[in-house]
N, CA, C and O atoms as a printed pandas DataFrame, in Angstrom:
     atom_number atom_name residue_name chain_id  residue_number  x_coord  y_coord  z_coord
0              1         N          MET        A               1 -120.210  -99.681  117.964
1              2        CA          MET        A               1 -119.780  -99.454  116.582
2              3         C          MET        A               1 -119.028 -100.735  116.241
3              4         O          MET        A               1 -118.189 -101.199  117.013
4              5         N          ARG        A               2 -119.342 -101.308  115.059
5              6        CA          ARG        A               2 -118.655 -102.422  114.518
6              7         C          ARG        A               2 -117.342 -102.090  113.812
7              8         O          ARG        A               2 -117.134 -100.930  113.457
8              9         N          ALA        A               3 -116.478 -103.021  113.601
9             10        CA          ALA        A               3 -115.271 -102.799  112.828
10            11         C          ALA        A               3 -115.612 -102.294  111.482
11            12         O          ALA        A               3 -116.557 -102.792  110.870
12            13         N          GLY        A               4 -114.884 -101.310  110.967
13            14        CA          GLY        A               4 -115.089 -100.692  109.694
14            15         C          GLY        A               4 -116.166  -99.608  109.662
15            16         O          GLY        A               4 -116.493  -99.104  108.588
16            17         N          GLU        A               5 -116.676  -99.272  110.719
17            18        CA          GLU        A               5 -117.750  -98.239  110.836
18            19         C          GLU        A               5 -117.217  -96.995  111.439
19            20         O          GLU        A               5 -117.999  -96.255  112.036
20            21         N          GLY        A               6 -115.937  -96.688  111.338
21            22        CA          GLY        A               6 -115.313  -95.479  111.940
22            23         C          GLY        A               6 -115.932  -94.257  111.256
23            24         O          GLY        A               6 -116.463  -94.327  110.148
24            25         N          SER        A               7 -115.837  -93.171  111.951
25            26        CA          SER        A               7 -116.393  -91.891  111.413
26            27         C          SER        A               7 -115.375  -90.959  110.924
27            28         O          SER        A               7 -114.362  -90.765  111.596
28            29         N          ASP        A               8 -115.567  -90.356  109.783
29            30        CA          ASP        A               8 -114.698  -89.355  109.211
30            31         C          ASP        A               8 -115.086  -88.062  109.934
31            32         O          ASP        A               8 -116.207  -87.574  109.791
32            33         N          THR        A               9 -114.146  -87.513  110.714
33            34        CA          THR        A               9 -114.423  -86.404  111.486
34            35         C          THR        A               9 -114.751  -85.114  110.776
35            36         O          THR        A               9 -115.309  -84.171  111.336
36            37         N          HIS        A              10 -114.360  -85.125  109.463
37            38        CA          HIS        A              10 -114.629  -83.874  108.655
38            39         C          HIS        A              10 -116.056  -83.898  108.093
39            40         O          HIS        A              10 -116.693  -82.846  108.051
40            41         N          SER        A              11 -116.580  -85.037  107.665
41            42        CA          SER        A              11 -117.882  -85.044  107.044
42            43         C          SER        A              11 -118.939  -85.798  107.815
43            44         O          SER        A              11 -120.123  -85.704  107.492
44            45         N          GLY        A              12 -118.530  -86.559  108.849
45            46        CA          GLY        A              12 -119.458  -87.354  109.584
46            47         C          GLY        A              12 -119.846  -88.669  108.923
47            48         O          GLY        A              12 -120.621  -89.449  109.476
48            49         N          LYS        A              13 -119.290  -88.912  107.716
49            50        CA          LYS        A              13 -119.553  -90.091  106.960
50            51         C          LYS        A              13 -118.581  -91.191  107.329
51            52         O          LYS        A              13 -117.448  -90.891  107.703
52            53         N          ALA        A              14 -118.974  -92.455  107.241
53            54        CA          ALA        A              14 -118.043  -93.545  107.498
54            55         C          ALA        A              14 -117.028  -93.615  106.387
55            56         O          ALA        A              14 -117.314  -93.292  105.234
56            57         N          PHE        A              15 -115.833  -94.045  106.754
57            58        CA          PHE        A              15 -114.795  -94.338  105.767
58            59         C          PHE        A              15 -115.288  -95.433  104.803
59            60         O          PHE        A              15 -115.909  -96.402  105.239
60            61         N          ALA        A              16 -115.035  -95.294  103.592
61            62        CA          ALA        A              16 -115.471  -96.313  102.632
62            63         C          ALA        A              16 -114.357  -96.312  101.488
63            64         O          ALA        A              16 -113.660  -95.321  101.273
64            65         N          GLY        A              17 -114.253  -97.430  100.815
65            66        CA          GLY        A              17 -113.402  -97.471   99.680
66            67         C          GLY        A              17 -111.906  -97.809   99.996
67            68         O          GLY        A              17 -111.575  -98.391  101.029
68            69         N          VAL        A              18 -111.104  -97.436   99.115
69            70        CA          VAL        A              18 -109.638  -97.712   99.182
70            71         C          VAL        A              18 -108.878  -96.380   99.330
71            72         O          VAL        A              18 -109.264  -95.377   98.729
72            73         N          THR        A              19 -107.838  -96.373  100.100
73            74        CA          THR        A              19 -106.957  -95.233  100.164
74            75         C          THR        A              19 -105.496  -95.781   99.973
75            76         O          THR        A              19 -105.055  -96.661  100.712
76            77         N          ALA        A              20 -104.825  -95.272   99.039
77            78        CA          ALA        A              20 -103.431  -95.739   98.796
78            79         C          ALA        A              20 -102.387  -94.832   99.500
79            80         O          ALA        A              20 -102.493  -93.606   99.482
80            81         N          LEU        A              21 -101.462  -95.431  100.067
81            82        CA          LEU        A              21 -100.301  -94.777  100.700
82            83         C          LEU        A              21  -99.334  -94.419   99.577
83            84         O          LEU        A              21  -98.655  -95.295   99.042
84            85         N          MET        A              22  -99.269  -93.174   99.225
85            86        CA          MET        A              22  -98.535  -92.757   98.018
86            87         C          MET        A              22  -97.033  -92.627   98.328
87            88         O          MET        A              22  -96.649  -92.063   99.353
88            89         N          PRO        A              23  -96.198  -93.156   97.431
89            90        CA          PRO        A              23  -94.787  -92.869   97.530
90            91         C          PRO        A              23  -94.499  -91.459   96.990
91            92         O          PRO        A              23  -95.246  -90.928   96.169
92            93         N          THR        A              24  -93.390  -90.867   97.477
93            94        CA          THR        A              24  -92.976  -89.610   96.971
94            95         C          THR        A              24  -91.793  -89.808   96.106
95            96         O          THR        A              24  -90.702  -90.116   96.587
96            97         N          PRO        A              25  -91.992  -89.633   94.800
97            98        CA          PRO        A              25  -90.782  -89.862   93.833
98            99         C          PRO        A              25  -89.837  -88.678   93.915
99           100         O          PRO        A              25  -90.263  -87.541   94.122
100          101         N          PHE        A              26  -88.595  -88.945   93.758
101          102        CA          PHE        A              26  -87.575  -87.941   93.795
102          103         C          PHE        A              26  -86.815  -87.912   92.501
103          104         O          PHE        A              26  -86.687  -88.960   91.868
104          105         N          ASP        A              27  -86.320  -86.824   92.079
105          106        CA          ASP        A              27  -85.472  -86.697   90.899
106          107         C          ASP        A              27  -84.053  -86.954   91.204
107          108         O          ASP        A              27  -83.713  -87.192   92.363
108          109         N          ARG        A              28  -83.171  -86.920   90.198
109          110        CA          ARG        A              28  -81.731  -87.250   90.368
110          111         C          ARG        A              28  -81.056  -86.311   91.406
111          112         O          ARG        A              28  -80.118  -86.697   92.102
112          113         N          ASP        A              29  -81.564  -85.093   91.473
113          114        CA          ASP        A              29  -80.994  -84.125   92.412
114          115         C          ASP        A              29  -81.471  -84.212   93.845
115          116         O          ASP        A              29  -81.005  -83.472   94.711
116          117         N          GLY        A              30  -82.396  -85.112   94.092
117          118        CA          GLY        A              30  -82.985  -85.274   95.448
118          119         C          GLY        A              30  -84.222  -84.474   95.748
119          120         O          GLY        A              30  -84.738  -84.513   96.865
120          121         N          GLY        A              31  -84.729  -83.710   94.714
121          122        CA          GLY        A              31  -85.953  -82.984   94.880
122          123         C          GLY        A              31  -87.170  -83.815   94.535
123          124         O          GLY        A              31  -87.043  -84.860   93.897
124          125         N          VAL        A              32  -88.339  -83.375   94.944
125          126        CA          VAL        A              32  -89.532  -84.089   94.620
126          127         C          VAL        A              32  -89.782  -84.014   93.088
127          128         O          VAL        A              32  -89.745  -82.939   92.491
128          129         N          ASP        A              33  -90.022  -85.119   92.518
129          130        CA          ASP        A              33  -90.291  -85.212   91.122
130          131         C          ASP        A              33  -91.825  -85.034   90.905
131          132         O          ASP        A              33  -92.606  -85.984   90.951
132          133         N          LEU        A              34  -92.194  -83.759   90.669
133          134        CA          LEU        A              34  -93.697  -83.508   90.575
134          135         C          LEU        A              34  -94.342  -84.111   89.336
135          136         O          LEU        A              34  -95.525  -84.447   89.387
136          137         N          LEU        A              35  -93.640  -84.263   88.247
137          138        CA          LEU        A              35  -94.278  -84.858   87.104
138          139         C          LEU        A              35  -94.624  -86.351   87.400
139          140         O          LEU        A              35  -95.703  -86.830   87.050
140          141         N          ALA        A              36  -93.680  -87.059   88.049
141          142        CA          ALA        A              36  -93.981  -88.425   88.375
142          143         C          ALA        A              36  -95.001  -88.540   89.419
143          144         O          ALA        A              36  -95.845  -89.435   89.369
144          145         N          PHE        A              37  -94.962  -87.638   90.403
145          146        CA          PHE        A              37  -95.952  -87.628   91.473
146          147         C          PHE        A              37  -97.374  -87.398   90.948
147          148         O          PHE        A              37  -98.321  -88.071   91.355
148          149         N          ASP        A              38  -97.499  -86.394   90.000
149          150        CA          ASP        A              38  -98.755  -86.077   89.421
150          151         C          ASP        A              38  -99.299  -87.281   88.620
151          152         O          ASP        A              38 -100.508  -87.508   88.657
152          153         N          LYS        A              39  -98.493  -88.041   87.920
153          154        CA          LYS        A              39  -98.999  -89.255   87.249
154          155         C          LYS        A              39  -99.514  -90.265   88.231
155          156         O          LYS        A              39 -100.598  -90.818   88.050
156          157         N          LEU        A              40  -98.730  -90.519   89.298
157          158        CA          LEU        A              40  -99.194  -91.406   90.311
158          159         C          LEU        A              40 -100.565  -91.024   90.913
159          160         O          LEU        A              40 -101.474  -91.845   91.032
160          161         N          LEU        A              41 -100.657  -89.761   91.276
161          162        CA          LEU        A              41 -101.886  -89.263   91.857
162          163         C          LEU        A              41 -103.008  -89.283   90.874
163          164         O          LEU        A              41 -104.136  -89.604   91.247
164          165         N          GLY        A              42 -102.757  -88.956   89.641
165          166        CA          GLY        A              42 -103.844  -88.972   88.613
166          167         C          GLY        A              42 -104.402  -90.347   88.416
167          168         O          GLY        A              42 -105.608  -90.516   88.238
168          169         N          ARG        A              43 -103.519  -91.356   88.446
169          170        CA          ARG        A              43 -104.006  -92.779   88.307
170          171         C          ARG        A              43 -104.871  -93.131   89.421
171          172         O          ARG        A              43 -105.889  -93.782   89.186
172          173         N          GLN        A              44 -104.574  -92.765   90.643
173          174        CA          GLN        A              44 -105.361  -93.178   91.812
174          175         C          GLN        A              44 -106.682  -92.467   91.752
175          176         O          GLN        A              44 -107.734  -93.087   91.905
176          177         N          ALA        A              45 -106.639  -91.162   91.528
177          178        CA          ALA        A              45 -107.882  -90.375   91.456
178          179         C          ALA        A              45 -108.873  -90.880   90.389
179          180         O          ALA        A              45 -110.085  -90.970   90.587
180          181         N          ALA        A              46 -108.242  -91.205   89.230
181          182        CA          ALA        A              46 -109.077  -91.673   88.120
182          183         C          ALA        A              46 -109.768  -93.051   88.453
183          184         O          ALA        A              46 -110.808  -93.392   87.890
184          185         N          ALA        A              47 -109.160  -93.789   89.357
185          186        CA          ALA        A              47 -109.699  -95.021   89.790
186          187         C          ALA        A              47 -110.644  -94.913   90.972
187          188         O          ALA        A              47 -111.231  -95.900   91.418
188          189         N          GLY        A              48 -110.782  -93.655   91.483
189          190        CA          GLY        A              48 -111.669  -93.404   92.595
190          191         C          GLY        A              48 -110.994  -93.814   93.924
191          192         O          GLY        A              48 -111.685  -94.046   94.916
192          193         N          CYS        A              49 -109.674  -93.903   93.946
193          194        CA          CYS        A              49 -108.962  -94.320   95.144
194          195         C          CYS        A              49 -108.423  -93.078   95.860
195          196         O          CYS        A              49 -107.713  -92.266   95.266
196          197         N          GLY        A              50 -108.767  -92.945   97.130
197          198        CA          GLY        A              50 -108.221  -91.872   97.939
198          199         C          GLY        A              50 -106.693  -92.026   98.074
199          200         O          GLY        A              50 -106.131  -93.091   97.820
200          201         N          VAL        A              51 -106.038  -90.904   98.492
201          202        CA          VAL        A              51 -104.538  -90.909   98.588
202          203         C          VAL        A              51 -104.147  -90.400   99.932
203          204         O          VAL        A              51 -104.765  -89.482  100.471
204          205         N          ALA        A              52 -103.093  -91.012  100.490
205          206        CA          ALA        A              52 -102.429  -90.535  101.707
206          207         C          ALA        A              52 -101.019  -90.218  101.305
207          208         O          ALA        A              52 -100.302  -91.095  100.823
208          209         N          VAL        A              53 -100.600  -88.983  101.490
209          210        CA          VAL        A              53  -99.258  -88.542  101.174
210          211         C          VAL        A              53  -98.475  -88.133  102.403
211          212         O          VAL        A              53  -99.047  -87.708  103.406
212          213         N          GLY        A              54  -97.180  -88.263  102.319
213          214        CA          GLY        A              54  -96.293  -87.963  103.386
214          215         C          GLY        A              54  -96.479  -88.784  104.622
215          216         O          GLY        A              54  -96.376  -88.321  105.758
216          217         N          THR        A              55  -96.777  -90.113  104.318
217          218        CA          THR        A              55  -97.136  -90.986  105.454
218          219         C          THR        A              55  -95.888  -91.356  106.265
219          220         O          THR        A              55  -94.760  -91.295  105.776
220          221         N          ARG        A              56  -96.129  -91.736  107.501
221          222        CA          ARG        A              56  -95.002  -92.093  108.411
222          223         C          ARG        A              56  -94.546  -93.493  108.191
223          224         O          ARG        A              56  -93.573  -93.909  108.821
224          225         N          THR        A              57  -95.193  -94.266  107.324
225          226        CA          THR        A              57  -94.677  -95.586  107.014
226          227         C          THR        A              57  -93.663  -95.571  105.864
227          228         O          THR        A              57  -93.069  -96.603  105.553
228          229         N          GLY        A              58  -93.475  -94.471  105.266
229          230        CA          GLY        A              58  -92.543  -94.356  104.179
230          231         C          GLY        A              58  -91.530  -93.231  104.387
231          232         O          GLY        A              58  -90.962  -93.087  105.470
232          233         N          GLU        A              59  -91.312  -92.448  103.352
233          234        CA          GLU        A              59  -90.326  -91.387  103.433
234          235         C          GLU        A              59  -90.916  -90.089  104.088
235          236         O          GLU        A              59  -90.221  -89.087  104.252
236          237         N          GLY        A              60  -92.146  -90.155  104.429
237          238        CA          GLY        A              60  -92.775  -88.907  105.000
238          239         C          GLY        A              60  -92.065  -88.361  106.244
239          240         O          GLY        A              60  -92.032  -87.148  106.452
240          241         N          ALA        A              61  -91.499  -89.245  107.069
241          242        CA          ALA        A              61  -90.853  -88.825  108.294
242          243         C          ALA        A              61  -89.519  -88.096  107.964
243          244         O          ALA        A              61  -89.002  -87.340  108.787
244          245         N          SER        A              62  -88.994  -88.331  106.789
245          246        CA          SER        A              62  -87.692  -87.666  106.443
246          247         C          SER        A              62  -87.918  -86.434  105.576
247          248         O          SER        A              62  -86.947  -85.746  105.263
248          249         N          LEU        A              63  -89.152  -86.117  105.170
249          250        CA          LEU        A              63  -89.357  -84.919  104.379
250          251         C          LEU        A              63  -89.317  -83.704  105.223
251          252         O          LEU        A              63  -89.748  -83.729  106.376
252          253         N          GLY        A              64  -88.789  -82.587  104.658
253          254        CA          GLY        A              64  -88.783  -81.353  105.281
254          255         C          GLY        A              64  -90.167  -80.674  105.254
255          256         O          GLY        A              64  -91.052  -81.142  104.537
256          257         N          VAL        A              65  -90.369  -79.628  105.985
257          258        CA          VAL        A              65  -91.594  -78.942  106.038
258          259         C          VAL        A              65  -92.030  -78.427  104.646
259          260         O          VAL        A              65  -93.193  -78.542  104.257
260          261         N          ALA        A              66  -91.035  -77.846  103.902
261          262        CA          ALA        A              66  -91.416  -77.336  102.574
262          263         C          ALA        A              66  -91.783  -78.451  101.600
263          264         O          ALA        A              66  -92.620  -78.241  100.722
264          265         N          GLU        A              67  -91.173  -79.642  101.736
265          266        CA          GLU        A              67  -91.487  -80.758  100.881
266          267         C          GLU        A              67  -92.895  -81.304  101.259
267          268         O          GLU        A              67  -93.667  -81.658  100.368
268          269         N          ARG        A              68  -93.220  -81.373  102.524
269          270        CA          ARG        A              68  -94.517  -81.855  102.921
270          271         C          ARG        A              68  -95.554  -80.891  102.450
271          272         O          ARG        A              68  -96.600  -81.337  101.979
272          273         N          ARG        A              69  -95.348  -79.605  102.538
273          274        CA          ARG        A              69  -96.344  -78.677  102.076
274          275         C          ARG        A              69  -96.546  -78.818  100.568
275          276         O          ARG        A              69  -97.671  -78.769  100.071
276          277         N          LEU        A              70  -95.449  -78.992   99.862
277          278        CA          LEU        A              70  -95.456  -79.164   98.430
278          279         C          LEU        A              70  -96.276  -80.354   97.993
279          280         O          LEU        A              70  -97.095  -80.215   97.084
280          281         N          ILE        A              71  -96.095  -81.540   98.603
281          282        CA          ILE        A              71  -96.798  -82.741   98.203
282          283         C          ILE        A              71  -98.269  -82.688   98.621
283          284         O          ILE        A              71  -99.122  -83.225   97.914
284          285         N          VAL        A              72  -98.579  -82.065   99.731
285          286        CA          VAL        A              72  -99.985  -82.036  100.185
286          287         C          VAL        A              72 -100.700  -81.050   99.208
287          288         O          VAL        A              72 -101.818  -81.333   98.776
288          289         N          GLY        A              73 -100.079  -79.926   98.869
289          290        CA          GLY        A              73 -100.741  -78.982   98.022
290          291         C          GLY        A              73 -100.916  -79.573   96.614
291          292         O          GLY        A              73 -101.953  -79.387   95.978
292          293         N          GLU        A              74  -99.863  -80.304   96.128
293          294        CA          GLU        A              74  -99.906  -80.911   94.838
294          295         C          GLU        A              74 -101.022  -81.968   94.734
295          296         O          GLU        A              74 -101.749  -82.050   93.745
296          297         N          ALA        A              75 -101.116  -82.751   95.786
297          298        CA          ALA        A              75 -102.121  -83.838   95.832
298          299         C          ALA        A              75 -103.462  -83.205   95.837
299          300         O          ALA        A              75 -104.342  -83.713   95.141
300          301         N          SER        A              76 -103.712  -82.143   96.552
301          302        CA          SER        A              76 -105.008  -81.481   96.607
302          303         C          SER        A              76 -105.313  -80.882   95.187
303          304         O          SER        A              76 -106.450  -80.945   94.719
304          305         N          LEU        A              77 -104.330  -80.335   94.555
305          306        CA          LEU        A              77 -104.560  -79.750   93.247
306          307         C          LEU        A              77 -104.829  -80.787   92.196
307          308         O          LEU        A              77 -105.756  -80.637   91.399
308          309         N          VAL        A              78 -104.025  -81.858   92.174
309          310        CA          VAL        A              78 -104.207  -82.864   91.137
310          311         C          VAL        A              78 -105.483  -83.649   91.303
311          312         O          VAL        A              78 -106.203  -83.929   90.344
312          313         N          CYS        A              79 -105.752  -84.010   92.593
313          314        CA          CYS        A              79 -106.979  -84.813   92.872
314          315         C          CYS        A              79 -108.269  -83.949   92.728
315          316         O          CYS        A              79 -109.352  -84.472   92.465
316          317         N          GLY        A              80 -108.122  -82.677   92.902
317          318        CA          GLY        A              80 -109.266  -81.757   92.650
318          319         C          GLY        A              80 -110.566  -82.049   93.194
319          320         O          GLY        A              80 -111.572  -81.781   92.537
320          321         N          GLY        A              81 -110.639  -82.610   94.413
321          322        CA          GLY        A              81 -111.843  -82.972   95.044
322          323         C          GLY        A              81 -112.505  -84.281   94.510
323          324         O          GLY        A              81 -113.616  -84.621   94.917
324          325         N          ARG        A              82 -111.858  -84.952   93.664
325          326        CA          ARG        A              82 -112.385  -86.216   93.110
326          327         C          ARG        A              82 -112.339  -87.298   94.145
327          328         O          ARG        A              82 -113.246  -88.125   94.240
328          329         N          VAL        A              83 -111.252  -87.296   94.946
329          330        CA          VAL        A              83 -111.053  -88.276   96.001
330          331         C          VAL        A              83 -110.529  -87.615   97.307
331          332         O          VAL        A              83 -110.071  -86.474   97.268
332          333         N          LYS        A              84 -110.590  -88.284   98.396
333          334        CA          LYS        A              84 -110.028  -87.720   99.584
334          335         C          LYS        A              84 -108.559  -87.758   99.621
335          336         O          LYS        A              84 -107.976  -88.744   99.171
336          337         N          VAL        A              85 -107.877  -86.711  100.149
337          338        CA          VAL        A              85 -106.452  -86.628  100.339
338          339         C          VAL        A              85 -106.199  -86.497  101.805
339          340         O          VAL        A              85 -106.723  -85.617  102.489
340          341         N          TYR        A              86 -105.350  -87.432  102.281
341          342        CA          TYR        A              86 -104.953  -87.492  103.724
342          343         C          TYR        A              86 -103.493  -87.115  103.760
343          344         O          TYR        A              86 -102.729  -87.505  102.877
344          345         N          ALA        A              87 -103.105  -86.387  104.734
345          346        CA          ALA        A              87 -101.671  -85.933  104.856
346          347         C          ALA        A              87 -101.047  -86.443  106.180
347          348         O          ALA        A              87 -101.673  -86.366  107.238
348          349         N          GLY        A              88  -99.786  -86.970  106.099
349          350        CA          GLY        A              88  -99.068  -87.321  107.279
350          351         C          GLY        A              88  -99.646  -88.357  108.180
351          352         O          GLY        A              88  -99.431  -88.318  109.391
352          353         N          VAL        A              89 -100.383  -89.296  107.614
353          354        CA          VAL        A              89 -100.939  -90.423  108.469
354          355         C          VAL        A              89 -100.159  -91.668  108.280
355          356         O          VAL        A              89  -99.378  -91.781  107.335
356          357         N          SER        A              90 -100.352  -92.617  109.166
357          358        CA          SER        A              90  -99.699  -93.879  108.974
358          359         C          SER        A              90 -100.659  -95.025  109.311
359          360         O          SER        A              90 -100.286  -96.193  109.210
């Protein structure tokens, strides 16, 4: 197998395109700002760019279980199958 020909274990298809490591925006009270998050996700999905949420390279390691579930669910809902959503990767 050559570089860049990895297999997506869910579909058996090779990875292709771009995946953005998404930031998790927070409101003034320290909660996840879903309106801002939805805008960020929507822009990526409209551009055909996959998203990775709750990544270990950002704030993902400091999110609680409920916050991780919230952002993964929200990303799945907003992206609506238009692009791939990856959770908790780095």
